XYZ file of C-alpha atoms in Angstrom:
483
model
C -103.643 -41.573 -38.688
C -105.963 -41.098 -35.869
C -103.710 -39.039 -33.580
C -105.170 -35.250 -33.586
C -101.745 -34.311 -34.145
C -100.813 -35.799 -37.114
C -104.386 -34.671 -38.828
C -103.828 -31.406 -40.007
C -100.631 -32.596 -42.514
C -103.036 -35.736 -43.180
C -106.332 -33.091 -44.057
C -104.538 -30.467 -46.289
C -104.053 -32.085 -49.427
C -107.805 -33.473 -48.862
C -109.443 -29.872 -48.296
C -107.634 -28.796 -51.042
C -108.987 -31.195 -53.188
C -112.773 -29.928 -51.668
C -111.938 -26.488 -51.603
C -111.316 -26.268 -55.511
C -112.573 -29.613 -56.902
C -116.070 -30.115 -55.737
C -116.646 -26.505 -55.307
C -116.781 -25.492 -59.037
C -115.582 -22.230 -58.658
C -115.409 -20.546 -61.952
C -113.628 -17.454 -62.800
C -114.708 -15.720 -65.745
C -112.697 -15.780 -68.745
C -112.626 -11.783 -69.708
C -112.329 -10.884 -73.059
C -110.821 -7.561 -72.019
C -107.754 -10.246 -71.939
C -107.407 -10.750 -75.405
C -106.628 -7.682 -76.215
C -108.032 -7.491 -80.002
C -110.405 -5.122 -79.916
C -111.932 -1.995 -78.761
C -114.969 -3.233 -79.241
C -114.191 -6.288 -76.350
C -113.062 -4.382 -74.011
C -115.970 -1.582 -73.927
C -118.334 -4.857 -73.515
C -115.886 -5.843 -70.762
C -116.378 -2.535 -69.200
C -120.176 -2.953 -69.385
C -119.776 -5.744 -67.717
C -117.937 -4.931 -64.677
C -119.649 -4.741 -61.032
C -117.070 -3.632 -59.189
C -113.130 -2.312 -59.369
C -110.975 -3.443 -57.081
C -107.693 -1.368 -57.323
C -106.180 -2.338 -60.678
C -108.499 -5.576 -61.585
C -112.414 -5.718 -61.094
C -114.815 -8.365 -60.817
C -117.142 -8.868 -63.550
C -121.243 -9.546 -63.432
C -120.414 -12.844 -65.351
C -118.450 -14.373 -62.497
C -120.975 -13.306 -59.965
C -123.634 -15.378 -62.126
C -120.888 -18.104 -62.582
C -121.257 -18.475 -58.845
C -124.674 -18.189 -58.656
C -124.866 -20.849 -61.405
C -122.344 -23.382 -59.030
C -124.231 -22.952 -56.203
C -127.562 -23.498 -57.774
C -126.036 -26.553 -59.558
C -124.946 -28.034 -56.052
C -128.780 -27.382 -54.359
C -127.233 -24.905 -52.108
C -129.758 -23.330 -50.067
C -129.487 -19.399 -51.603
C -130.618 -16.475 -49.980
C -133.131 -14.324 -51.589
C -132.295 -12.828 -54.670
C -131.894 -9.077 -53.295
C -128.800 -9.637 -51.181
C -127.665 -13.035 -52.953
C -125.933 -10.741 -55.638
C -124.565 -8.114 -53.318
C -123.321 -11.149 -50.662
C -121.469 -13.146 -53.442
C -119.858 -10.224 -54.941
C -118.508 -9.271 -51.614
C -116.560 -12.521 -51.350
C -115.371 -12.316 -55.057
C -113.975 -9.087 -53.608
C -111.944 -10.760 -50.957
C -110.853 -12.741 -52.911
C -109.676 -10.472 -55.593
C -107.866 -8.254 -52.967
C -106.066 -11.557 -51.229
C -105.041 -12.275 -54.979
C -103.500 -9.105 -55.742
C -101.614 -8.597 -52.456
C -100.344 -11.932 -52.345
C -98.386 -11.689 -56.047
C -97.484 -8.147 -54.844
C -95.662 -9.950 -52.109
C -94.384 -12.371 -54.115
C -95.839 -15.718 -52.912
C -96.485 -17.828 -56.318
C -96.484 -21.503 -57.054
C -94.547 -22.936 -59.694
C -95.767 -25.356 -62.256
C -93.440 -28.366 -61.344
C -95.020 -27.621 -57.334
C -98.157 -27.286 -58.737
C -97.564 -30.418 -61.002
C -96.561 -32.391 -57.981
C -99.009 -31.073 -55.309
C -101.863 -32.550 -58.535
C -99.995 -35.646 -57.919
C -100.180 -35.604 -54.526
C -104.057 -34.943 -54.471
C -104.147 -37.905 -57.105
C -102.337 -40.535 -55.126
C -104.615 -39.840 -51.968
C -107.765 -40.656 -54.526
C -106.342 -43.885 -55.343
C -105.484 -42.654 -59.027
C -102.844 -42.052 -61.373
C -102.352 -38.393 -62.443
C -103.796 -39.354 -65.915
C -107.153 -40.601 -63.953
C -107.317 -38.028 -61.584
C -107.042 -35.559 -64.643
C -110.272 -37.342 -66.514
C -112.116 -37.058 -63.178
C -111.469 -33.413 -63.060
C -112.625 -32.772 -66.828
C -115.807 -35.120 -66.064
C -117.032 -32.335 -63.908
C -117.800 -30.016 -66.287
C -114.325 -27.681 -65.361
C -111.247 -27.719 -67.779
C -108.268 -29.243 -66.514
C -106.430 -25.849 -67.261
C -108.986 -23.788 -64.678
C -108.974 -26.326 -62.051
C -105.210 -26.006 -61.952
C -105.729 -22.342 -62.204
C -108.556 -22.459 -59.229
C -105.732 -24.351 -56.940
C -103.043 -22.898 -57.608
C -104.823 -19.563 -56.611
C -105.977 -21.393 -53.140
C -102.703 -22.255 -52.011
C -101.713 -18.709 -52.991
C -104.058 -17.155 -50.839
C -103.985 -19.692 -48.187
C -100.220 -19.137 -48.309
C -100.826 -15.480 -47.989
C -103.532 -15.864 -44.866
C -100.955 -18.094 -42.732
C -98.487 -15.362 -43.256
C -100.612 -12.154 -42.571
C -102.340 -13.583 -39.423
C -99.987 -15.700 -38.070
C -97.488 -13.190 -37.694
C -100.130 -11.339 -35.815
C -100.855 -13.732 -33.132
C -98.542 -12.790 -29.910
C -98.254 -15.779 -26.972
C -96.804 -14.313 -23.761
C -95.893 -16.618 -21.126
C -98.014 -14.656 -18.725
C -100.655 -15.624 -20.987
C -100.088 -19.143 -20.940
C -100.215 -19.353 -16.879
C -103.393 -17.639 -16.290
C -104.784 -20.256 -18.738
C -103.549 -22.678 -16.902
C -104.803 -21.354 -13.303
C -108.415 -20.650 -14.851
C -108.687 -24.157 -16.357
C -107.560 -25.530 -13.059
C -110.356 -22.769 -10.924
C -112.901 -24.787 -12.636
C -111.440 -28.272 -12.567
C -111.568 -26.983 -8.462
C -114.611 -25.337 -8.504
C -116.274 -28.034 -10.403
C -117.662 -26.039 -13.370
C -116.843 -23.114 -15.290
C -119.408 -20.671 -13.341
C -116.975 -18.021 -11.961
C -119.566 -15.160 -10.738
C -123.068 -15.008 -8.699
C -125.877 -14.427 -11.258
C -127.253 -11.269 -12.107
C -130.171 -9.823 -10.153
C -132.961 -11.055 -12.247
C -133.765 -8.794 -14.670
C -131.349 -6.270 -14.292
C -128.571 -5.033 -16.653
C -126.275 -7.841 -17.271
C -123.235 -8.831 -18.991
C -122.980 -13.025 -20.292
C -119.551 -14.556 -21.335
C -120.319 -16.872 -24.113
C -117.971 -19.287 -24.925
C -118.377 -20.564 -29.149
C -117.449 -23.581 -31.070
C -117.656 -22.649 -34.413
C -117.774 -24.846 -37.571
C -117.842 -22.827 -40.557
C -119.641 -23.501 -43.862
C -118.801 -22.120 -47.246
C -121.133 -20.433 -49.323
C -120.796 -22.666 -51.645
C -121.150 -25.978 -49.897
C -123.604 -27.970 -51.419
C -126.685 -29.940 -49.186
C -123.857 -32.833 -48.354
C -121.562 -30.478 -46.744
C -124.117 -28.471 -45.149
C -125.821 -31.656 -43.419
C -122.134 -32.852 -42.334
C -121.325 -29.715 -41.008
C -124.804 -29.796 -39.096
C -124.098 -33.340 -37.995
C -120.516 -32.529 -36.598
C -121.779 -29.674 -34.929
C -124.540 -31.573 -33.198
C -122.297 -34.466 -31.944
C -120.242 -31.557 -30.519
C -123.059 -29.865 -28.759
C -124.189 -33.898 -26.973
C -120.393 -33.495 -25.538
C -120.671 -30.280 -24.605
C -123.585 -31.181 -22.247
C -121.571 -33.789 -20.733
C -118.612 -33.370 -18.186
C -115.939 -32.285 -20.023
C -114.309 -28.268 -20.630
C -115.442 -26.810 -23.013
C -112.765 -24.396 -24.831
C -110.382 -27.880 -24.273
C -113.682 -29.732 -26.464
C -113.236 -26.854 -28.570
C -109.182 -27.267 -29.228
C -109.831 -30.808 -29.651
C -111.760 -30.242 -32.414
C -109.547 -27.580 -34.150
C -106.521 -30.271 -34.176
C -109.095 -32.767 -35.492
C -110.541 -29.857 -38.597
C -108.372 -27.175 -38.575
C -111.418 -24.664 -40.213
C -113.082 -25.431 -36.771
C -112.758 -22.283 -34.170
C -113.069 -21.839 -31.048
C -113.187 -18.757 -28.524
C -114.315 -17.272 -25.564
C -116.231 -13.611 -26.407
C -115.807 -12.297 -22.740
C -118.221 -10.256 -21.112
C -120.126 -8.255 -23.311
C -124.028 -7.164 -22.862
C -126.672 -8.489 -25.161
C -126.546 -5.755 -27.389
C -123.032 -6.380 -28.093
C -124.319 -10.189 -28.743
C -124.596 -11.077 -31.935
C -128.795 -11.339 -31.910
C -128.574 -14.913 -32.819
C -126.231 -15.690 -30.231
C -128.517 -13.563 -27.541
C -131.576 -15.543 -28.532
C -129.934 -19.093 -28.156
C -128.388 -18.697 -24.554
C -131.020 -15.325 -23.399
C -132.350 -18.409 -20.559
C -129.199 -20.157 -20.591
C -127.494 -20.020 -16.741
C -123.706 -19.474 -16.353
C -121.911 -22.858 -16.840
C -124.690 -24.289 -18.960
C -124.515 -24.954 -22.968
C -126.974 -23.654 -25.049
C -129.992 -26.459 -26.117
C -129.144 -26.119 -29.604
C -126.771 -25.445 -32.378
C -127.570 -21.853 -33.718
C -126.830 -21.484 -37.398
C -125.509 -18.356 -39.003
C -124.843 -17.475 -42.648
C -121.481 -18.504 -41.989
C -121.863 -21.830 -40.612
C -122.944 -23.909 -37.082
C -122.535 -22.699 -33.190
C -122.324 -24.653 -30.687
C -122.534 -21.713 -27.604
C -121.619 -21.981 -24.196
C -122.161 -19.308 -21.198
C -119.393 -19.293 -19.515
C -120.913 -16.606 -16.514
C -123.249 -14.498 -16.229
C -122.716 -11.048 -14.035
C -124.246 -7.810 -13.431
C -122.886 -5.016 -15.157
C -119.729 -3.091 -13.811
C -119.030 -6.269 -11.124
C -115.868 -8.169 -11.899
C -115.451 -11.885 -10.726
C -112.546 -11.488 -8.599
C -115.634 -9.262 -6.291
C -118.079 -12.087 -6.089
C -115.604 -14.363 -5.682
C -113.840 -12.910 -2.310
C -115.888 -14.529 -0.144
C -115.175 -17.861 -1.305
C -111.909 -20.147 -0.315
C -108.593 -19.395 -2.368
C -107.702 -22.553 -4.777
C -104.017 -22.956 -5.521
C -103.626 -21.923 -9.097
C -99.481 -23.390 -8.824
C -98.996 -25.721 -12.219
C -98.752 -29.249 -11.646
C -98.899 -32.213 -12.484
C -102.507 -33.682 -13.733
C -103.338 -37.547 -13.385
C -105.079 -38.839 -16.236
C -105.746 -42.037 -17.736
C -104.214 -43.750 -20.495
C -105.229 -46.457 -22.827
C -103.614 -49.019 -24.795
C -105.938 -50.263 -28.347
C -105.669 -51.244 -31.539
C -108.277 -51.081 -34.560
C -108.965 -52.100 -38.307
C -109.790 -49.541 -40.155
C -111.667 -49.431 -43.458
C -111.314 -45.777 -45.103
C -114.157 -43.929 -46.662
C -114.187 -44.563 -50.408
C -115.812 -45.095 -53.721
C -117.760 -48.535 -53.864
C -117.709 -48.862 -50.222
C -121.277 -48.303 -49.083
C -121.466 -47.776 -45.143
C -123.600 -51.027 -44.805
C -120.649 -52.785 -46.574
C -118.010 -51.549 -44.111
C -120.567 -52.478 -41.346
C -120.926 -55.751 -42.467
C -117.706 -56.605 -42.722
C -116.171 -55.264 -39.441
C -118.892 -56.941 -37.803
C -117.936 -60.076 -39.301
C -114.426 -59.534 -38.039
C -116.072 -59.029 -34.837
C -118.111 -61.860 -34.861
C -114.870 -64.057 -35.543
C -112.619 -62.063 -32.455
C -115.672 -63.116 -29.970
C -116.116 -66.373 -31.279
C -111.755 -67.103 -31.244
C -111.783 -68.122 -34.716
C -109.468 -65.371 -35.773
C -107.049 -63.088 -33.670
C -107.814 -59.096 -33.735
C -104.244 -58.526 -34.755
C -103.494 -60.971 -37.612
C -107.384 -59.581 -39.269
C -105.450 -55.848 -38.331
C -102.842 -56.657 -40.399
C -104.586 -58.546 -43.265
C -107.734 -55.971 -44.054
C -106.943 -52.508 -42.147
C -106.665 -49.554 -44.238
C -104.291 -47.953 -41.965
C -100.561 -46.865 -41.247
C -100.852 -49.554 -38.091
C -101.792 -52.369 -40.342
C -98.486 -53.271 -39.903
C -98.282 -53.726 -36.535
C -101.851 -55.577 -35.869
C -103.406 -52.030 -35.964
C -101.563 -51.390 -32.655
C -101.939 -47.822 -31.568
C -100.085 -47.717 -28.261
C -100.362 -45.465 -25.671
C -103.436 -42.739 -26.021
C -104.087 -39.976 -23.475
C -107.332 -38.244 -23.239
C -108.236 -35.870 -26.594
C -105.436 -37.785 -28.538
C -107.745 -39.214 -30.942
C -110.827 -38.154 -32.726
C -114.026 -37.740 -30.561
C -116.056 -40.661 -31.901
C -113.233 -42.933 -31.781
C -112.217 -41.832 -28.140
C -115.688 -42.019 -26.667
C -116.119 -45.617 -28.479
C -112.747 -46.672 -26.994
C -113.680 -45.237 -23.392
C -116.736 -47.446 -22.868
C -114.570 -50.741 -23.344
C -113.278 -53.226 -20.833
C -110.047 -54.764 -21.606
C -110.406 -57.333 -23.958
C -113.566 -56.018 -24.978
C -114.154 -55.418 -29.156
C -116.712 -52.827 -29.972
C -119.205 -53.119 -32.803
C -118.326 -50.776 -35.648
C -117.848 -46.879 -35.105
C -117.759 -44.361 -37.884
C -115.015 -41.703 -37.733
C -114.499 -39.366 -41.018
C -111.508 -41.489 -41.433
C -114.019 -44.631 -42.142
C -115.134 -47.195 -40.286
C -113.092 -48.542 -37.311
C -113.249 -51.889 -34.882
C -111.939 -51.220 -31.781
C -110.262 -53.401 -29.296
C -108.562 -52.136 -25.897
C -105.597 -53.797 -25.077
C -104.742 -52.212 -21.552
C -104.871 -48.823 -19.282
C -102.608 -47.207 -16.763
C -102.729 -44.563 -15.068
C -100.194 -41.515 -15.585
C -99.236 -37.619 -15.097
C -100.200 -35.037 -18.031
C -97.055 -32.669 -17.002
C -96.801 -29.494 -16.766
C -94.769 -29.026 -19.687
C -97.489 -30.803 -21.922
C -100.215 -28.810 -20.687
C -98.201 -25.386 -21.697
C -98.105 -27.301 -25.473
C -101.886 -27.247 -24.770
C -102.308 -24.066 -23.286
C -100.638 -22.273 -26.183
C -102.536 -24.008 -28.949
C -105.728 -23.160 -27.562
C -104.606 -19.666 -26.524
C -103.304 -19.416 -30.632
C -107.051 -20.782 -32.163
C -109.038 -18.387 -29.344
C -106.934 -15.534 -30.823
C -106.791 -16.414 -34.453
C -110.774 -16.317 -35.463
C -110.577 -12.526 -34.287
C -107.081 -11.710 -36.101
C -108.742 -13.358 -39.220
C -111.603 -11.363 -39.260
C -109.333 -8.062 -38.015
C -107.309 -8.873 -41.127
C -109.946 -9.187 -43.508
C -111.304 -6.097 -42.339
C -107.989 -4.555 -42.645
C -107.569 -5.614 -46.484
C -111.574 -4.143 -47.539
C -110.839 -1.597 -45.812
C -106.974 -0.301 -47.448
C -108.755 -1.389 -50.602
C -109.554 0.761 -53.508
C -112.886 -0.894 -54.291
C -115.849 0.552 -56.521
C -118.969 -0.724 -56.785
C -121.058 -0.434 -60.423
C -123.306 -2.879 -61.149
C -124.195 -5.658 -58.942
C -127.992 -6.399 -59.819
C -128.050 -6.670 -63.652
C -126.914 -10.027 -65.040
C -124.294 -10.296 -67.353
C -124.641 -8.890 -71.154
C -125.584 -11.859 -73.660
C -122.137 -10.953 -75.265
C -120.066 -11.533 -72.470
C -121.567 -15.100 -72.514
């Protein structure tokens, strides 16, 4: 459950479920669809802000938004761009829509049906229960079903486009590999003298980003913040920081992570110029920098006067082998009872009682294993909450650094993951090789999330721009009789 590899098949049914649940994302329901009456669909026409090749989106489901958001305490921008901002989105996703049923991707009822149950079963309920939950929300059964179904379409549709656009070369892969192990030589990530103070410069910024949607309410927003944060504290520490960065995507695969290059500061986004403008090459930025699309966590990589390359600065310095090899690392043996986040289980009530199964490990009145196996919420109940052999940025961050600061033998007290809460016992360590063939698995996944944030936003570029899209009316709410 914990292994980073095993959490994006664990997470999708789950963001689905947040994605089109708790988001309250409501489509208008267009008259113009009826049919009846001229009448209907001249109103429908008044109410259209924009045309998007053969549909349109309608004022009524930009104030349908604006109504969600408000409902959830979102945070809104001022009232002159919040109309023009949502209605851009309603336009991506309109376009997505369309291209994806031109191309065929749809979802059947029975999959639909069964991915319902799926999302059900992980909430502890029967499909009946999960159904009365839905409606409780204010959002007929029949439009949440409508609302998924449309997200796995165009999520369907998004892993196709980009994917397919994302090329890996081998040659790729080794000068990775050779750069990551510069630094591990060099001790840092600085690969270039600094810039003549205040001349013309170019920084390398490094990002970990962890996006936001527009409309996530406070609770997501302060988690979001909160993840970010933690990530920023490791940052600072002694660890790399694009391999922090791919640790993080495998943990929440919406995270990103990529390194810009050199660019000068105009070619800096300005918040990112302000955050690191005093930051030195090899250094993380002292805060998270927060963006209309969600949290930064920014690292310069290098800093360099304009028009010199590295490989310049870096002659006079002694060659470091760059041949692959193999890496020592070390490995640890644990085991943990887990109790998973859920309805009627406060925090303090998880803390409580994983400190009482602490309290009876120290004291020997109970064995670690048999409480494993009696009260953890977790596939290794089974086995006494055994979770055998681990290898550095196998597990989640909070878990791993928890683990870490253990002697053998040693139980910590309780440590929140967003799996739940977790007690945490190390069994044993070794020490062993991370091969070379592992760190190519690495190498390439990293390389693949660097490159996919910039294909994403290539592609959705790509898509407004082949689009036939009008604007009308974005300002004005909707008519009173489209209500």
């Amino acid at each position: 459950m914990l292994c980073r590899n095993h959490l994006k098949q664990n997470l999708t049914t789950v963001l689905l479920l947040g994605a089109v649940l708790f988001s309250g994302i409501a489509h208008s329901q267009d008259s113009a669809k009826t049919g009846n009456t001229t009448e209907k669909k001249i109103r429908n026409i008044d109410g259209v802000a924009a045309v998007v090749n053969t549909g349109y989106v309608t004022r009524k489901e930009i104030d349908d938004r604006i109504v969600m958001l408000q409902k959830q305490g979102t945070k809104l921008p001022d009232s002159t761009n919040l109309r023009s901002l949502i209605l851009d989105r309603l336009i991506i996703e309109k376009i997505q829509l369309q291209n994806a049923e031109q191309e065929g991707i749809i979802v059947t009822n029975k999959e639909l049906d069964r991915i319902i149950g799926d999302i059900a079963s992980k909430n502890k309920a029967s499909y009946a229960e999960f159904k009365s939950k839905v409606i409780a929300t204010g959002l007929s059964f029949e439009r949440y079903k409508q609302n998924l179904r449309e997200d796995i379409i165009v999520s369907r549709y998004r892993e196709r486009s980009v994917d397919t656009q994302i090329k890996i070369s081998d040659a790729e892969i080794d000068n990775f590999i050779a750069d990551r192990m510069r630094a591990m030589a060099g001790g840092g990530d600085q690969r270039s003298a600094p810039p003549v103070k205040g001349g013309p410069e170019e920084i390398d910024v490094a990002q970990i980003f962890i996006p936001v949607d527009a409309g996530a309410g406070a609770s997501a927003q302060a988690e979001a913040k909160k993840q970010a944060e933690a990530l920023l504290r490791d940052a600072k520490g002694d660890v790399d920081f694009l391999q922090l960065g791919a640790a993080a995507a495998k943990e929440n695969p919406k995270i990103k992570f990529q390194a810009l290059g050199y660019r000068s500061p105009d070619r800096l986004p300005q918040l990112f110029y302000e955050a690191v403008r005093n930051t030195g090459g090899g250094q993380v930025a002292g805060s998270v920098v927060k963006s209309p699309a969600g949290y930064h966590v920014l690292k310069v990589l290098d800093r360099r006067a304009i028009g010199v390359a590295p490989a310049q600065q870096a002659s006079t310095q002694e060659p470091v082998s760059t041949t692959p090899q193999n890496i020592p690392i070390t490995q640890t043996m644990s085991r943990h009872i887990l109790l998973k986040n859920r309805p009627g289980l406060t925090d303090q009530d998880a803390e409580r009682r994983l400190q009482g199964y602490r309290d009876q490990v120290r004291a020997k009145t109970a064995d670690f294993g048999e409480l494993a196996k009696k009260y953890s919420e977790d596939g290794s109940a089974p086995n006494g909450g055994d979770l055998g052999w681990m290898s550095p940025g196998d597990l989640v961050p909070e878990f791993e650094q928890a683990m870490n600061r253990l002697q053998i033998g040693e139980v910590s007290n309780p440590v929140r993951s967003e799996f739940g809460w977790h007690l945490i016992q190390v069994l044993e360590r070794r020490e062993a090789q991370l091969t070379v063939e592992k760190q190519r698995e690495f190498a390439r996944a990293a390389i693949r999330e660097r490159k996919f944030e910039q294909a994403y936003q290539d592609w959705v570029r790509e898509l407004r721009d082949t689009a036939t899209v009008k604007i009308l009316n974005t300002d004005d709410a909707a008519d009173a009789a489209l209500r």
